[in-house]
Coordinates of C-alpha atoms in Angstrom, one line a residue:
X155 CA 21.2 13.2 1.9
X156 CA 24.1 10.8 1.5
X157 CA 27.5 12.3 1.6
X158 CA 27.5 16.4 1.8
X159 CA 30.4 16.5 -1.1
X160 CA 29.3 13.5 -2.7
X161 CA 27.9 15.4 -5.9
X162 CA 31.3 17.2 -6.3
X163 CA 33.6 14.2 -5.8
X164 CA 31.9 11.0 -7.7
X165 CA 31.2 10.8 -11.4
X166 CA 28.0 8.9 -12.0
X167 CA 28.6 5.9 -12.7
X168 CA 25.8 3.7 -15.2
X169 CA 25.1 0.0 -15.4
X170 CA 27.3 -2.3 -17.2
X171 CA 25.4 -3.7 -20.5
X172 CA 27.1 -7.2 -22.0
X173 CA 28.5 -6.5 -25.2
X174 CA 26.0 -6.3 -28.2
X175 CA 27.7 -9.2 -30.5
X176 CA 27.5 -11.5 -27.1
X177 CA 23.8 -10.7 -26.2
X178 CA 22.1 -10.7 -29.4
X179 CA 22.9 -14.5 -29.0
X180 CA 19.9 -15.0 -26.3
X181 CA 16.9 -13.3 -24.7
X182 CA 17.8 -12.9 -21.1
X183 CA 18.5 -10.0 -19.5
X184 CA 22.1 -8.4 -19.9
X185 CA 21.9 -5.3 -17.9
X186 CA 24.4 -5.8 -14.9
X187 CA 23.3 -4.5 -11.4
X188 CA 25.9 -2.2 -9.5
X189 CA 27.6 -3.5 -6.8
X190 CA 27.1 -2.5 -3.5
X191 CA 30.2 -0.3 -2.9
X192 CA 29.2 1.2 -6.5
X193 CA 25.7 1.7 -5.5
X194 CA 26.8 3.4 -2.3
X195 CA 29.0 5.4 -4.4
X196 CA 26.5 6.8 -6.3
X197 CA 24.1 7.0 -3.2
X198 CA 26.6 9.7 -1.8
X199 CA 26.2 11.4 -4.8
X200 CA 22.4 12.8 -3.5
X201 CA 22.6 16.5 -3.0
X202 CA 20.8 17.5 0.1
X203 CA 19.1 20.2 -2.5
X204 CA 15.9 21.2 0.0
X205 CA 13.4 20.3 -2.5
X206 CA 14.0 16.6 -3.6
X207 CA 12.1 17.4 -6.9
X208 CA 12.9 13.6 -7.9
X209 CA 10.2 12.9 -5.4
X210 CA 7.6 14.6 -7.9
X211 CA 9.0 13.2 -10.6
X212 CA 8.2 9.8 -9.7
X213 CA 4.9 8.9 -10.6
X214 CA 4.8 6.7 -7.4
X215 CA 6.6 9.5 -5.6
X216 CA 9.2 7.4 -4.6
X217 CA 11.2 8.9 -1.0
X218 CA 14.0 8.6 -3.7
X219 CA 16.6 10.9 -0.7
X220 CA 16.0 8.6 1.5
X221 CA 17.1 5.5 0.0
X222 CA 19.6 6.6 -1.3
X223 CA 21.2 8.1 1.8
X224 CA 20.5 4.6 3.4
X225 CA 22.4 2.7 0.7
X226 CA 25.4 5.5 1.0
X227 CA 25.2 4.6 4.7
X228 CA 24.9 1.0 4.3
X229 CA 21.5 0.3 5.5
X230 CA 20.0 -1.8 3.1
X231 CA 17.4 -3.4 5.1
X232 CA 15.9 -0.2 5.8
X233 CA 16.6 0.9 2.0
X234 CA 14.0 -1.7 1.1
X235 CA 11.7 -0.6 4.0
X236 CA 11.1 2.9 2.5
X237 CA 11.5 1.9 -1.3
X238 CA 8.7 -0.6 -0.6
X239 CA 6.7 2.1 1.0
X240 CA 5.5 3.3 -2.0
X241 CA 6.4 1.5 -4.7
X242 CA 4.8 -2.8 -4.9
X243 CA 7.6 -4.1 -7.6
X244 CA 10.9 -2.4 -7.7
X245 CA 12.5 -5.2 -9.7
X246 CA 10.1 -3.4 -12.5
X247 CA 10.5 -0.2 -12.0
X248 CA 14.0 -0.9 -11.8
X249 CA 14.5 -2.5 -14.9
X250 CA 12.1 -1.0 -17.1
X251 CA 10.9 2.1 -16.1
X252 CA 12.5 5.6 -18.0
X253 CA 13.3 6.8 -14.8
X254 CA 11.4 10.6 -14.8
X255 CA 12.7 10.7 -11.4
X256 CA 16.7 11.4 -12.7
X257 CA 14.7 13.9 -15.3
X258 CA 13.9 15.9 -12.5
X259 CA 16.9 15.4 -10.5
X260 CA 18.7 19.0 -8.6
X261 CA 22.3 17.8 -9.9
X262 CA 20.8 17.2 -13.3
X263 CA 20.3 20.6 -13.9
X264 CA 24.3 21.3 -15.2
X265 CA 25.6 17.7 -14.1
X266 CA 24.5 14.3 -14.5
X267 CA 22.2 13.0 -12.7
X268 CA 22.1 10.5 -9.8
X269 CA 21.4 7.4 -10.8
X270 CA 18.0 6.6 -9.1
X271 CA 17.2 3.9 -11.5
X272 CA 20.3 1.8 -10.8
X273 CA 20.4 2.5 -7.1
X274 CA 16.6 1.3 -6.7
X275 CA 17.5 -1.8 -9.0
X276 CA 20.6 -2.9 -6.7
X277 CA 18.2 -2.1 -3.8
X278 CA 15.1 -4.8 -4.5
X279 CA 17.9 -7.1 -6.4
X280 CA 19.8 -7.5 -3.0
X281 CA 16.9 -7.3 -0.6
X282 CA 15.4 -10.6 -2.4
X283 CA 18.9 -12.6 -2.6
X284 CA 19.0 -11.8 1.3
X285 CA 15.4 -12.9 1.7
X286 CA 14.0 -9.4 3.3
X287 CA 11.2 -9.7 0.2
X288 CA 8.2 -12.2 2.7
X289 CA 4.7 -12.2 2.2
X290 CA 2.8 -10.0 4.0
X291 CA -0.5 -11.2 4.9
X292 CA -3.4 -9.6 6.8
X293 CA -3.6 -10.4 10.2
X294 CA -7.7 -10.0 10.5
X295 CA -9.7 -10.4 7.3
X296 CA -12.5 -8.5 6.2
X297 CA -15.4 -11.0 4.4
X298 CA -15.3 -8.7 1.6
X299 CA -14.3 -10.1 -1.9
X300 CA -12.7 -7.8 -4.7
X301 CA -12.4 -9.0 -8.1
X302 CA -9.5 -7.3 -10.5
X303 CA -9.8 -7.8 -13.5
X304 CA -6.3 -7.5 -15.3
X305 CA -2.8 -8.2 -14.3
X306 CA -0.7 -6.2 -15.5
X307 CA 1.1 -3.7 -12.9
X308 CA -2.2 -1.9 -12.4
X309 CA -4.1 -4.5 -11.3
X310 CA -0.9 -6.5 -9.5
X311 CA -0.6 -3.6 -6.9
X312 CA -4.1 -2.9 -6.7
X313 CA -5.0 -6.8 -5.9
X314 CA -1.8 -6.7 -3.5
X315 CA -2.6 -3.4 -1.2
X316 CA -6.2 -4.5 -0.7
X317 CA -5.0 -8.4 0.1
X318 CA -2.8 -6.7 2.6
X319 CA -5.9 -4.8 4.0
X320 CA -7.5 -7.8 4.3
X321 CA -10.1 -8.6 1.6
X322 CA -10.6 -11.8 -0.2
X323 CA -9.2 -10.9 -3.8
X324 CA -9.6 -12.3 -7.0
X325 CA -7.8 -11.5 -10.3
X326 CA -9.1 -12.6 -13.4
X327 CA -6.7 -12.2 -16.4
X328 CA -8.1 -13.3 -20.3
X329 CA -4.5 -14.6 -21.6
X330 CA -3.2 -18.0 -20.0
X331 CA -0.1 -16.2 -17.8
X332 CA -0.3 -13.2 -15.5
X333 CA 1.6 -10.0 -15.8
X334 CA -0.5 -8.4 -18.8
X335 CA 1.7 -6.6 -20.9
X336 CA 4.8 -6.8 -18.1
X337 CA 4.6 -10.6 -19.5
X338 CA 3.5 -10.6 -23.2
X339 CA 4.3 -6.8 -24.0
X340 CA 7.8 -6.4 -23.2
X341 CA 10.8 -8.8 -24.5
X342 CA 12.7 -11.4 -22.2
X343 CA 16.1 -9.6 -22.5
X344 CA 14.3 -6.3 -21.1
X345 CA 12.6 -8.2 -18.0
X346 CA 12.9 -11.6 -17.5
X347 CA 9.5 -13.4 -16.3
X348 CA 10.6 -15.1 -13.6
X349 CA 10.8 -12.1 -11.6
X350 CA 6.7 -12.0 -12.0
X351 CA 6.3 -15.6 -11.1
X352 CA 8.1 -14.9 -8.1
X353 CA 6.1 -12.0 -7.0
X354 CA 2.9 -13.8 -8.0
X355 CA 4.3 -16.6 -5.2
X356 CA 4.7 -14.1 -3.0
X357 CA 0.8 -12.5 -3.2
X358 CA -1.0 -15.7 -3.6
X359 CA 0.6 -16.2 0.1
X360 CA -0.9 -13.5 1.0
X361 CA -4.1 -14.7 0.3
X362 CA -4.7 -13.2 -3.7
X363 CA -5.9 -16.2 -6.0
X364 CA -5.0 -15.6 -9.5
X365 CA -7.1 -16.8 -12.3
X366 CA -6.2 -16.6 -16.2
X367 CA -7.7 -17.5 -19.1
X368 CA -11.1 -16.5 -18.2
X369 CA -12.5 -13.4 -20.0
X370 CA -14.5 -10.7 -18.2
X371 CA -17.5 -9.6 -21.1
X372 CA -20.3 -11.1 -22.8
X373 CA -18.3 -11.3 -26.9
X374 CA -14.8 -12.3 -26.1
X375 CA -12.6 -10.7 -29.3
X376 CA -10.3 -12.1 -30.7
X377 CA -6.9 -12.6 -28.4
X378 CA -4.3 -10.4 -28.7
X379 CA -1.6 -12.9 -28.0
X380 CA -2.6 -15.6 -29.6
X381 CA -4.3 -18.1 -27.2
X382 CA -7.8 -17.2 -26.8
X383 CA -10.0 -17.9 -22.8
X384 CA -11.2 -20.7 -22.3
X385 CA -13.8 -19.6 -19.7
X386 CA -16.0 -16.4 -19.7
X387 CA -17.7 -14.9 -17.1
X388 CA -20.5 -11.6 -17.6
X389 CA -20.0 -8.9 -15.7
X390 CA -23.3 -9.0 -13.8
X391 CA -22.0 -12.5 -12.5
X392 CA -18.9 -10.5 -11.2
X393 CA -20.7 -8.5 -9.5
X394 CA -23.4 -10.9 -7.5
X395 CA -20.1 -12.5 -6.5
X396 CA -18.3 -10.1 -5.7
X397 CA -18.5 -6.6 -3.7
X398 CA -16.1 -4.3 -5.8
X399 CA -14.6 -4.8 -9.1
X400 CA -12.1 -3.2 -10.4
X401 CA -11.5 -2.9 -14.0
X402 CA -7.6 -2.3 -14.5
X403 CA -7.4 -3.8 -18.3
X404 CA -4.3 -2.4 -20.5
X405 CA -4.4 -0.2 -23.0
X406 CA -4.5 -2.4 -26.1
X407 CA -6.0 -1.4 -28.9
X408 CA -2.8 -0.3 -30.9
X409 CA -3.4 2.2 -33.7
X410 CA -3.2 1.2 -37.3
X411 CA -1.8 2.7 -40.4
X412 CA -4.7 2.7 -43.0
X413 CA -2.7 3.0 -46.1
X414 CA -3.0 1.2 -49.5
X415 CA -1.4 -2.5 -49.1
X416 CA -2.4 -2.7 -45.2
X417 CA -3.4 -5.6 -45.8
X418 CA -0.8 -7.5 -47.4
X419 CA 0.9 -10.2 -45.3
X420 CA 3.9 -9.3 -43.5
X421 CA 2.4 -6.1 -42.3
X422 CA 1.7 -6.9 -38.4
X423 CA 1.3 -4.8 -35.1
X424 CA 3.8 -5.1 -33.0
X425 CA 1.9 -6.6 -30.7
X426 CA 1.3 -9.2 -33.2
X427 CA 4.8 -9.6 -33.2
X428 CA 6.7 -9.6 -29.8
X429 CA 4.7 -11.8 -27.3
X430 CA 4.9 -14.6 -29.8
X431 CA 8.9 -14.7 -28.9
X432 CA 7.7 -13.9 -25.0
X433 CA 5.9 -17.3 -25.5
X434 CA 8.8 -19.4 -27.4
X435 CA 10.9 -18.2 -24.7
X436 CA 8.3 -19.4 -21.9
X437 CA 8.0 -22.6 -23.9
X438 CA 5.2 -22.4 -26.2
X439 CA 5.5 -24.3 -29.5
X440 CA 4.4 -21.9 -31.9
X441 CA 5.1 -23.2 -35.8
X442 CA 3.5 -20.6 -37.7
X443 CA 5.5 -17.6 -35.7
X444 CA 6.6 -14.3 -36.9
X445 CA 10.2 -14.1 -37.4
X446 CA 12.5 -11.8 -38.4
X447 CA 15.0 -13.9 -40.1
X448 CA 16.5 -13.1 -43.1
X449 CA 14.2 -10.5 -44.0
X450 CA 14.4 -6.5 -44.7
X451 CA 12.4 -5.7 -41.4
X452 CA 10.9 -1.9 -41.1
X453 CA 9.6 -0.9 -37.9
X454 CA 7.3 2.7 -37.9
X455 CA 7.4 4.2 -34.5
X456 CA 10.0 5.7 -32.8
X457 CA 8.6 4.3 -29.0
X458 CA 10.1 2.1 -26.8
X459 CA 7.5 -1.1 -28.5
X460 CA 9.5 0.2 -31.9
X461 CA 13.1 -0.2 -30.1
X462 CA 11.8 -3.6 -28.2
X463 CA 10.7 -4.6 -32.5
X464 CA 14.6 -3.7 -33.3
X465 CA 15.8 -5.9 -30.8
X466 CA 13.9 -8.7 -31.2
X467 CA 14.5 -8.7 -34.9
X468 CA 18.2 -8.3 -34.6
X469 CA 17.9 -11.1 -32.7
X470 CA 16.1 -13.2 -34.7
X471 CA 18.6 -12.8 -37.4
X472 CA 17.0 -10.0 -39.5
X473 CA 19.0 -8.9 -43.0
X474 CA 18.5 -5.0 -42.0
X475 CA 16.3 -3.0 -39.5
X476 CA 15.2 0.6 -40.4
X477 CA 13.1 2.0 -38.2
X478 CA 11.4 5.3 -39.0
X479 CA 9.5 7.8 -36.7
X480 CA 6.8 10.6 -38.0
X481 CA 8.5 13.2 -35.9
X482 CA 11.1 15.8 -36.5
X483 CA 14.9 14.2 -34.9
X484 CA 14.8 15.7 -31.4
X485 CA 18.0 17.5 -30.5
X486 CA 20.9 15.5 -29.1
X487 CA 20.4 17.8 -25.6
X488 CA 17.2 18.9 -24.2
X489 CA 17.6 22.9 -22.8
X490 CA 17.3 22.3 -19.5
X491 CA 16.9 25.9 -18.0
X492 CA 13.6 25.6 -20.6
X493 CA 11.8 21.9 -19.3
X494 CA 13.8 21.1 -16.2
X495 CA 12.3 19.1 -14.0
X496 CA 9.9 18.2 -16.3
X497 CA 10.4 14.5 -18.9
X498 CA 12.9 16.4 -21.9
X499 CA 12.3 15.8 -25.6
X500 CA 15.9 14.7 -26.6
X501 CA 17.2 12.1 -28.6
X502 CA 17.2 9.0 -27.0
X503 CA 19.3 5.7 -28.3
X504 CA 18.5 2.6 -26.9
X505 CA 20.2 -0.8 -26.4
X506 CA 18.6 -2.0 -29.2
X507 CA 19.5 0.8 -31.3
X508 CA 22.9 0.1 -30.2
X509 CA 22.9 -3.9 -31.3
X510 CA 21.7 -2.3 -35.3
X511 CA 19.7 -0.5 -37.1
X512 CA 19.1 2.3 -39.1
X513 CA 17.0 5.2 -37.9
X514 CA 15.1 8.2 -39.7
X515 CA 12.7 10.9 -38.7
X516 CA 10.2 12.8 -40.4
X517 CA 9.0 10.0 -42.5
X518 CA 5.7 9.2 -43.6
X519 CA 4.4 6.0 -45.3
X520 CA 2.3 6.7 -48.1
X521 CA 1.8 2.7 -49.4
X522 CA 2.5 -0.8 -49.4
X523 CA 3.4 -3.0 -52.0
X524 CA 4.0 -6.7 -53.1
X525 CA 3.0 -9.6 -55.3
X526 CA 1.2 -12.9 -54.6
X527 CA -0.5 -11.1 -51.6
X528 CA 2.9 -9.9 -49.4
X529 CA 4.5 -6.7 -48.9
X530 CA 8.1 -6.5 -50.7
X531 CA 8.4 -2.6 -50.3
X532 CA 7.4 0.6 -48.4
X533 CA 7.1 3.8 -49.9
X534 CA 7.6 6.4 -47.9
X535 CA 7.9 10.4 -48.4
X536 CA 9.7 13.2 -46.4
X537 CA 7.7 15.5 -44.2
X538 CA 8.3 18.6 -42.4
X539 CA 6.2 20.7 -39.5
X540 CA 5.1 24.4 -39.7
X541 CA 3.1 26.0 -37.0
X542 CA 2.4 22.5 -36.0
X543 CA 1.3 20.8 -38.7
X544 CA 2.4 18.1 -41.2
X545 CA 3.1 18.9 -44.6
X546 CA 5.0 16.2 -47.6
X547 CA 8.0 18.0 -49.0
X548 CA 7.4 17.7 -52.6
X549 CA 9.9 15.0 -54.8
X550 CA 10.5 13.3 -51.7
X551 CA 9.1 10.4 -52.6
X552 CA 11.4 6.8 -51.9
X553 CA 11.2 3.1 -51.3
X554 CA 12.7 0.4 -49.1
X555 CA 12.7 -3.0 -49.4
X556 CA 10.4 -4.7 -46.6
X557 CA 10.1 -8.1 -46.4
X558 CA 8.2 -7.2 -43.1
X559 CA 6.9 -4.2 -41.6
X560 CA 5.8 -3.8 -38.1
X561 CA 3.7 -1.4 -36.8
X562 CA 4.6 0.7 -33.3
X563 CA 2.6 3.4 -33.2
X564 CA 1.3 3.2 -29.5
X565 CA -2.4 2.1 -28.3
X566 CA -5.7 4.4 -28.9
X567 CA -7.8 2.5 -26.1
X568 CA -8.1 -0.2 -23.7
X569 CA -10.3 -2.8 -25.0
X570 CA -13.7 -1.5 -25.2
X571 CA -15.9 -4.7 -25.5
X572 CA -14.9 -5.1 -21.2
X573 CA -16.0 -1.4 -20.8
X574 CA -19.4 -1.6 -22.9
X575 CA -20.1 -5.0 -21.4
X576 CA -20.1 -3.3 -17.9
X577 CA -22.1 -0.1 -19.2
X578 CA -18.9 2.2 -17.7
X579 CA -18.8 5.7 -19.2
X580 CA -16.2 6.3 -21.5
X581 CA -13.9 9.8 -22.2
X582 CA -13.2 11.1 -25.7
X583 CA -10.3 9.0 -25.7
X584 CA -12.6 5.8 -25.2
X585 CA -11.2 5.2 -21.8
X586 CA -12.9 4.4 -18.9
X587 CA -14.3 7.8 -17.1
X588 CA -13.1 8.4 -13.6
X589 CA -11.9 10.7 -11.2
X590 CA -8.4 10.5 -9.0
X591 CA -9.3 12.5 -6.3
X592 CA -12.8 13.4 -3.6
X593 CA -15.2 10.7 -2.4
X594 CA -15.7 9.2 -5.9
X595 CA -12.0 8.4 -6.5
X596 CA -11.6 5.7 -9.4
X597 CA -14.7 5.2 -9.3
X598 CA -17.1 4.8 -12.4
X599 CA -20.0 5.7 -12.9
X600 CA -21.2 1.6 -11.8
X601 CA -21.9 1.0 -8.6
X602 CA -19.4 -0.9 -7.0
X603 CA -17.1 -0.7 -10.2
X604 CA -14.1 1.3 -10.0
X605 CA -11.2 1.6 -12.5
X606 CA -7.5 1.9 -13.0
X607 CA -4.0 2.2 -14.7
X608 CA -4.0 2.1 -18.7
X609 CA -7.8 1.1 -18.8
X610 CA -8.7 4.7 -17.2
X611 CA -5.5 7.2 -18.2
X612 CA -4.8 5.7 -21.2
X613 CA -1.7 4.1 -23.0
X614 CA 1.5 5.2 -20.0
X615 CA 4.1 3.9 -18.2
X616 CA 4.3 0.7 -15.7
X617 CA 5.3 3.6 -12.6
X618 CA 2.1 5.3 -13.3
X619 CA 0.4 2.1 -13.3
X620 CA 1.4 0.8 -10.0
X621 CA 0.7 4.6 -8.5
X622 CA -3.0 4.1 -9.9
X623 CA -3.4 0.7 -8.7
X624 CA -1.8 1.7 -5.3
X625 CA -4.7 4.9 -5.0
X626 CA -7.5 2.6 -6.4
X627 CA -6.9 0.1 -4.1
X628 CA -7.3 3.0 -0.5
X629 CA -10.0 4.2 -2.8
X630 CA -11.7 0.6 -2.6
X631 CA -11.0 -0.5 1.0
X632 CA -12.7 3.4 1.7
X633 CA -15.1 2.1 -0.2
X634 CA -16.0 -1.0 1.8
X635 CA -14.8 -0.3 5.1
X636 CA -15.7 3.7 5.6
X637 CA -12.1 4.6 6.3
X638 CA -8.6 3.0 5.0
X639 CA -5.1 3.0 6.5
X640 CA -3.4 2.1 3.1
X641 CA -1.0 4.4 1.6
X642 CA -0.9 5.5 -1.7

């Protein structure tokens, strides 16, 4: 697997990031792509170990070896031939994805790891600019028609495998642009939204016809980003028109901090916050946004939405970012003979972190408070854990100034007015009940309704998301057909 003394002669070597004081100026991306001799570089640097954990480690189970001993060799058609084999969007994965994979890499173990991430991004990044990237359509179709409800990574690879196997599919999204939370969750400068448009080109020529704005229920709530359906459509209409549906809805009930003062103005989820930027930047006119400017800014969560806050407020212009977690400050180096290959707990700084901001751990906010109706300060208290539980460390108490807070403290639930409105039975959790494996794969407990991605596991990662949609979708044509020839 790529050159047999590679690990021992080449460093790794990381992506270039433009400077902080040049891309705080705009919202695209600013993460530069490895060359090609780089990339093969660092494709030589995969050990032939005898048990590629990486593969495990990828929720999509990415032949991670493989590709990388083709780049090393300089086969980069065939590079995107096996990275494509299991994974629908690379250009993603490749940008946004935390990369378990290197986690669970053999070298990682008392070296760095090889850069799987940055290898797999120069991979799809090349493959499209040589125009190896086509539309794959099915050469006999099927007569049956699959509605997907949600487009976000789940539902884009799910819609994608079963157009390829054939079937006439559908995907119905409520907000007025695909790509779910890929589009309206995650800043511009993290993935631009282009690269969704192009792969939505590339499946509606293969036969998938998208349609947005249109909510699947009875009671459409209220919209999470800000531009409510114009069209509704029950689920027992779905189904008369349609032979399978599949529910693969994000997790997006975010959880809120009932405190005194919630309620004051300035105190807004995240998601609240961040897509109304993703829709400036798509060109939206939005008067009454959000913004940052000027303003003491707190953000509570110490997630990757809490980092994406930072950055969007330090580029809005923001007088000071603190941003606070609940946890105890994870060690600067994880003990890897103790989690290897498993995902470490380890302090993690982020590009954001890196443009400004203050950070803090083991904080908890005990109130709000302001005049004339908005928040003007946060107190706040130290905390420490015994045996696992949380307990305020007397005389802690402090304030900061907030001019406005914003709430990252991840997602409970998917929305639960689409699951009620289709009678699906839910987990403790409040997600959609389903297995992953046996004859009733993804399926719920509705005829002819199966599930996926966020909507059935929960709140995760966009990797885990396209592996669900990828088994829902050989779970569905199994479904209709008797047998299927998709992969996973």
């Amino acid at each position: 697997m790529g050159k047999a003394t590679g690990f021992l002669e080449f460093e790794r070597l990381s992506e270039h990031y433009e400077a902080p004081t040049a891309r705080l100026k705009h919202y695209k991306e600013f993460v530069f792509a490895l060359t090609n001799d780089e990339a093969k570089v660092q494709g030589a640097r995969c050990m032939d170990c005898g048990i590629p954990f990486c593969n495990n480690g990828c929720p999509v189970n990415n032949i991670i070896p493989d590709f990388n001993d083709l780049v090393y060799r300089d086969d980069w058609r065939n590079a995107i031939e096996v990275l494509h084999s299991t994974n629908n969007f690379p250009e993603f994965t490749g940008r946004i994805c935390p990369a378990p994979c290197e986690s669970a890499c053999t070298l990682g173990i008392n070296d760095d790891p090889v850069g799987i991430k940055s290898i797999e991004h120069a991979i799809i990044d090349r493959a499209w600019a040589e125009g190896w990237v086509a539309p794959q359509p099915a050469t006999q179709r099927t007569g049956k028609k699959v509605a997907v409800v949600g487009s976000g990574p789940a539902g884009l690879a799910t819609a994608q495998q079963l157009a390829r196997a054939g079937h006439d599919v559908t995907v119905f999204e409520k907000s007025d642009r695909i790509g779910g939370l890929l589009r309206y969750g995650i800043p511009d400068f993290k993935l631009e939204k282009w690269l969704i448009d192009r792969r939505m080109r590339q499946m509606e020529a293969e036969g998938v016809v998208f349609k947005t704005s249109t909510f699947v229920g009875r009671d459409a709530p209220p919209a999470l980003f800000g531009n409510p359906a114009r069209e509704s459509i029950t689920p027992d209409q779905l189904r008369e028109q349609f032979d399978v549906v599949v529910i693969a809805g994000g997790s997006e009930t975010p959880r809120d901090l009932p405190v005194p003062g919630r309620e004051l103005g300035g105190v807004h989820f995240a998601m609240e916050f961040l897509p109304q930027q993703n829709r400036v930047e798509a060109g939206d006119a939005l008067p009454e946004q959000t913004r940052a400017a000027g303003k003491h800014v707190i953000v509570i969560g110490g997630g990757d939405t809490g980092s994406d806050c930072v950055g969007t407020s330090n580029r809005h212009g923001a007088e000071s970012v603190v941003q606070f977690e609940l946890l105890p400050r994870p060690p600067e180096q994880e003990n890897k003979p103790l989690v290897w290959p498993y995902w470490p707990t380890k302090l993690r700084t982020s590009s954001s972190h890196d443009e400004g901001c203050e950070r803090d751990w083991s904080v908890a906010t005990k109130r709000f408070e302001g005049r004339n109706g908005k928040v003007e300060k946060l107190i706040a208290a130290r905390v420490e854990w015994k045996d696992g539980k949380m307990q305020e460390v007397p005389d802690s108490e402090f304030e900061l100034k907030a001019d406005l807070v914003l709430l990252a403290m991840g997602f409970v639930a998917p929305m639960q007015a689409v699951l009620d409105a289709f009678g699906v039975e839910k987990d403790p959790r409040g997600n959609a009940r389903a297995a992953t494996d046996g004859d009733q794969a993804y399926a719920t407990n509705v005829p002819g309704v199966f599930t996926a991605g966020d909507m059935r596991r929960g709140q995760s990662l966009v990797v885990w998301a396209i592996r669900e949609g990828r088994q829902c979708a050989k779970a569905v044509d199994t479904f209709l057909m008797g047998e299927s020839n998709l992969p996973k």
